[in-house]
Amino acid sequence: MARVIVLTSGKGGVGKTTITANLGMHLAAKNYRVCLVDMDIGLNNLDVVMNMEERVTYTIMDVIMGKCRVREAIVQDDCFPLLFLLSSGGLNQNLTISISQIKAVINEMHNMFDYVLIDCPAGIDAGFKRAVSVAEEAIVITTPHLSSIRDADKVVTILSSYNIVSKRFVINRARGDLIQDKIMIDVHDIGKTLGIEFGGVIPEDDSVITNTSANIKNKKIALNRAFEILANNIVTGEKKLFDCTFKYRGLWGHIKKLIKRNV
Ligand SMILES: Nc1ncnc2c1ncn2[C@@H]1O[C@H](COP(=O)(O)OP(=O)(O)OP(=O)(O)O)[C@@H](O)[C@H]1O
Ligand SMILES: [Mg+2]
């Protein structure tokens, strides 16, 4: 049976799609069968982030409308044969999808995959409800900014009324230099506010845009080490912390910090 995990946040633009894609790649690299499901129907972009948009023939909408089976709609990743994407389609059809229709699609996937990762739309309206209703686990993503943490906190409260058995938070776009100088909120303080299990920390890193499935195994890239720890935490239930302050320690770290702030 697949573990069905929704990645949600409340606030938009905090990194749900980015983390869905990268977590999926790292789980597939560990030989798990993974399907990424884009439930941001109408504003779908997981296909673009995964560089698969050209190869999407059928979407989750086509499966719901009976035009094809899940097997025909999923697209296989070029680098990881165990990684698949189920994309979503146009805005107009969004209005007509029910939770039971989405549940039927996810049920069909249960025996096909080890992990089904659901990329949730921003907000807490119909799209959010559909996405969280079909999941048993949630990863609540926040950035270390007050507005994002507040939205994440609201989402955590709302999730209590769903059948979610496990909730973890992931902090995205953490700035090691600012955390070290106590300018940015500390990971542990965010944990205390949200009151759910710790999942992982992903640093702010522009290479997230260019980092493809071809080079995610490159451990010299800090981002890859952070996603590797996140994937391990999800698989094992551990709560290991990626330390994004490591490169700002000592004299050389101090110089790096000054350079970063002045560019
Ligand atoms: N760790 C990171 N470091 C640098 N940039 C990042 C990081 N995570 C995400 N981004 C960038 O932030 C932007 C928003 O990310 P993303 O689309 O994943 O957010 P989202 O939560 O899915 O947004 P939406 O709510 O609109 O669906 C993208 O341009 C992405 O490249
Ligand atoms: Mg998104």
XYZ file of C-alpha atoms and ligand atoms in Angstrom:
295
model
C 0.000 0.000 0.000
C 1.286 3.424 -0.923
C 1.884 6.104 1.675
C -0.214 9.007 0.422
C 1.334 12.300 1.546
C -0.029 15.760 0.807
C 2.369 18.726 0.706
C 0.489 21.793 1.798
C 1.141 25.247 3.262
C -1.779 27.635 3.246
C 0.391 30.462 1.951
C 1.283 30.422 -1.738
C 4.761 30.345 -3.205
C 6.532 28.799 -0.226
C 7.885 25.804 -2.157
C 5.242 23.032 -2.208
C 5.848 22.144 -5.848
C 9.633 22.420 -5.538
C 9.701 20.154 -2.490
C 7.216 17.659 -3.997
C 9.482 17.306 -7.060
C 12.764 17.044 -5.142
C 11.443 14.752 -2.415
C 10.020 12.523 -5.154
C 13.390 12.339 -6.907
C 15.234 11.501 -3.683
C 12.717 8.780 -2.750
C 12.959 7.292 -6.256
C 16.760 7.385 -5.950
C 16.315 5.113 -2.915
C 14.451 2.637 -5.125
C 10.957 3.481 -3.955
C 8.167 3.593 -6.534
C 6.930 7.174 -6.424
C 4.112 9.060 -8.137
C 3.820 12.840 -7.938
C 0.226 14.002 -8.301
C -0.437 17.602 -9.285
C -3.619 18.630 -7.506
C -3.064 22.314 -8.200
C -5.692 21.963 -10.875
C -5.820 24.965 -13.185
C -2.472 26.358 -12.002
C -0.568 23.101 -12.411
C 3.190 23.436 -12.869
C 4.687 20.230 -11.490
C 5.041 19.035 -15.104
C 7.157 22.122 -15.866
C 9.336 21.730 -12.762
C 9.855 18.032 -13.623
C 10.574 18.954 -17.257
C 7.867 16.560 -18.425
C 5.293 18.973 -19.866
C 5.955 17.902 -23.467
C 5.266 14.276 -22.599
C 1.950 14.705 -20.769
C -0.815 13.233 -22.948
C -3.496 12.516 -20.364
C -4.190 14.210 -17.044
C -5.963 13.350 -13.816
C -9.063 14.938 -15.394
C -8.955 12.388 -18.229
C -8.729 9.554 -15.690
C -11.747 10.966 -13.809
C -13.725 11.339 -17.030
C -12.961 7.727 -17.945
C -10.910 8.607 -21.025
C -7.966 6.538 -19.790
C -6.642 4.483 -16.876
C -4.102 5.794 -14.342
C -1.439 3.604 -15.999
C -1.920 5.429 -19.288
C -1.922 8.909 -17.738
C 1.247 8.676 -15.632
C 4.494 9.852 -17.217
C 7.816 8.223 -16.345
C 10.832 10.362 -15.411
C 13.822 10.221 -17.763
C 16.419 9.635 -15.036
C 14.532 7.648 -12.407
C 12.533 4.739 -13.835
C 10.611 4.451 -10.543
C 9.451 8.082 -10.591
C 6.159 9.050 -12.277
C 3.967 12.128 -12.631
C 0.202 12.371 -12.830
C -0.421 15.855 -14.149
C -3.609 17.895 -13.895
C -5.502 19.846 -16.473
C -7.512 22.927 -17.332
C -9.247 25.405 -15.095
C -12.839 24.942 -16.301
C -13.061 21.290 -15.365
C -11.809 22.138 -11.852
C -15.295 23.076 -10.728
C -16.755 19.679 -11.449
C -14.353 17.395 -9.569
C -15.548 15.809 -6.340
C -13.522 14.382 -3.476
C -14.885 10.887 -4.203
C -13.666 11.090 -7.799
C -10.150 11.992 -6.637
C -10.305 9.224 -4.019
C -11.130 6.678 -6.741
C -8.019 7.726 -8.696
C -5.749 7.567 -5.626
C -7.201 4.161 -4.650
C -6.173 2.821 -8.051
C -2.613 3.957 -7.318
C -2.302 2.252 -3.937
C -0.866 -0.989 -5.285
C 1.251 0.652 -7.958
C 3.470 2.824 -5.750
C 5.259 3.044 -2.406
C 4.748 6.809 -2.178
C 2.100 9.070 -3.690
C 3.071 12.726 -3.146
C 0.252 15.222 -3.648
C 1.138 18.784 -4.583
C -1.627 20.849 -2.962
C -2.784 24.259 -4.217
C -2.285 27.338 -2.016
C -5.151 28.459 0.192
C -7.737 26.456 2.107
C -10.657 26.321 -0.329
C -12.075 23.518 -2.513
C -8.740 22.548 -4.100
C -7.091 22.244 -0.675
C -9.992 20.153 0.647
C -9.798 17.756 -2.304
C -6.042 17.340 -1.901
C -6.000 16.728 1.862
C -9.098 14.484 1.835
C -7.285 11.753 -0.075
C -4.079 11.768 2.028
C -3.175 9.949 5.234
C -0.089 12.026 5.953
C 0.710 15.716 5.557
C 3.889 17.716 5.161
C 3.193 21.328 6.062
C 5.660 23.616 4.372
C 6.576 27.009 5.704
C 9.322 29.529 5.166
C 10.920 31.096 8.249
C 8.752 34.211 7.889
C 5.969 35.143 10.282
C 3.206 35.352 7.640
C 4.060 31.907 6.326
C 4.321 30.366 9.820
C 0.945 31.836 10.749
C -0.695 30.308 7.652
C 1.015 26.981 8.334
C -0.327 27.082 11.893
C -3.880 27.628 10.585
C -3.458 24.727 8.177
C -2.248 22.469 11.007
C -5.448 23.307 12.914
C -7.642 22.653 9.860
C -5.897 19.320 9.207
C -7.173 18.059 12.573
C -10.619 17.679 11.006
C -9.299 15.357 8.287
C -8.157 11.735 8.431
C -4.493 12.701 8.552
C -2.605 10.338 10.847
C 0.774 12.046 10.697
C 1.745 15.700 10.315
C 5.280 17.003 9.835
C 6.578 20.455 9.052
C 9.354 21.376 6.656
C 11.057 24.747 6.668
C 11.986 25.926 3.208
C 14.279 28.773 2.155
C 16.165 28.768 5.472
C 19.085 31.228 5.430
C 21.980 29.866 7.497
C 23.676 33.262 7.761
C 20.528 34.930 9.132
C 19.703 32.060 11.502
C 23.235 32.168 12.909
C 22.918 35.898 13.598
C 19.453 35.328 15.134
C 17.875 37.573 12.492
C 15.824 34.673 11.120
C 13.527 32.590 13.346
C 15.173 29.433 14.616
C 13.955 26.008 13.445
C 13.143 24.886 17.001
C 11.026 27.967 17.659
C 8.981 27.257 14.518
C 8.512 23.692 15.765
C 7.226 24.941 19.115
C 4.708 27.216 17.361
C 3.360 24.550 15.011
C 3.378 21.757 17.589
C 3.783 18.959 15.046
C 6.672 16.621 14.189
C 9.797 17.977 12.558
C 10.331 16.828 8.954
C 13.242 18.764 7.515
C 14.983 22.008 6.650
C 15.730 23.085 3.080
C 18.119 26.013 2.596
C 17.517 29.010 0.397
C 19.493 28.106 -2.708
C 19.104 29.361 -6.265
C 20.415 26.060 -7.607
C 16.941 24.657 -6.813
C 15.892 26.047 -10.206
C 18.605 24.347 -12.231
C 19.070 21.233 -10.114
C 17.655 18.398 -12.227
C 17.113 14.703 -11.634
C 20.398 14.143 -13.483
C 22.500 15.745 -10.737
C 20.545 15.252 -7.530
C 23.044 12.613 -6.430
C 25.790 15.255 -6.319
C 26.343 15.572 -2.564
C 28.570 18.633 -3.003
C 25.359 20.587 -3.527
C 24.048 21.457 -0.047
C 20.491 21.394 -1.335
C 20.860 17.733 -2.275
C 22.141 16.863 1.197
C 19.154 18.661 2.720
C 16.650 16.802 0.503
C 18.436 13.519 1.193
C 17.955 14.073 4.951
C 14.311 15.038 4.378
C 13.700 11.854 2.339
C 15.381 9.767 5.066
C 13.268 11.409 7.753
C 10.099 10.630 5.779
C 11.088 6.996 5.203
C 12.377 6.218 8.704
C 10.449 8.670 10.891
C 13.747 10.124 12.132
C 13.999 13.851 12.849
C 17.501 14.631 11.618
C 18.273 18.272 11.054
C 20.165 19.657 8.087
C 22.403 22.338 9.552
C 22.273 25.275 7.164
C 24.553 27.391 9.394
C 27.558 25.070 8.845
C 29.178 27.083 6.077
C 29.043 30.322 8.062
C 31.169 29.094 10.980
C 34.641 30.416 11.795
C 36.572 33.228 10.136
C 36.033 31.965 6.590
C 32.319 31.539 7.320
C 32.191 35.112 8.596
C 33.745 36.344 5.346
C 31.212 34.315 3.316
C 28.431 35.907 5.342
C 29.716 39.416 4.630
C 30.041 38.615 0.918
C 26.484 37.182 0.798
C 24.997 40.258 2.463
C 26.802 42.626 0.105
C 25.883 41.031 -3.222
N 14.827 26.460 -1.272
C 14.629 27.347 -2.242
N 15.636 28.217 -2.575
C 15.450 29.125 -3.560
N 14.298 29.246 -4.272
C 13.273 28.423 -3.968
C 13.377 27.428 -2.946
N 12.200 26.763 -2.885
C 11.402 27.293 -3.828
N 12.027 28.290 -4.481
C 11.486 29.128 -5.559
O 10.301 29.756 -5.059
C 9.333 29.860 -6.080
C 8.019 29.242 -5.595
O 8.234 27.852 -5.400
P 7.063 26.800 -5.664
O 6.423 27.026 -6.987
O 7.629 25.464 -5.387
O 6.052 27.228 -4.525
P 4.556 26.714 -4.308
O 4.319 26.706 -2.843
O 4.342 25.450 -5.038
O 3.723 27.886 -5.011
P 2.134 27.890 -5.290
O 1.473 28.155 -3.970
O 1.968 29.010 -6.254
O 1.783 26.546 -5.850
C 9.905 29.164 -7.315
O 10.448 30.138 -8.166
C 11.017 28.289 -6.751
O 12.079 28.066 -7.661
Mg 2.864 24.937 -6.460
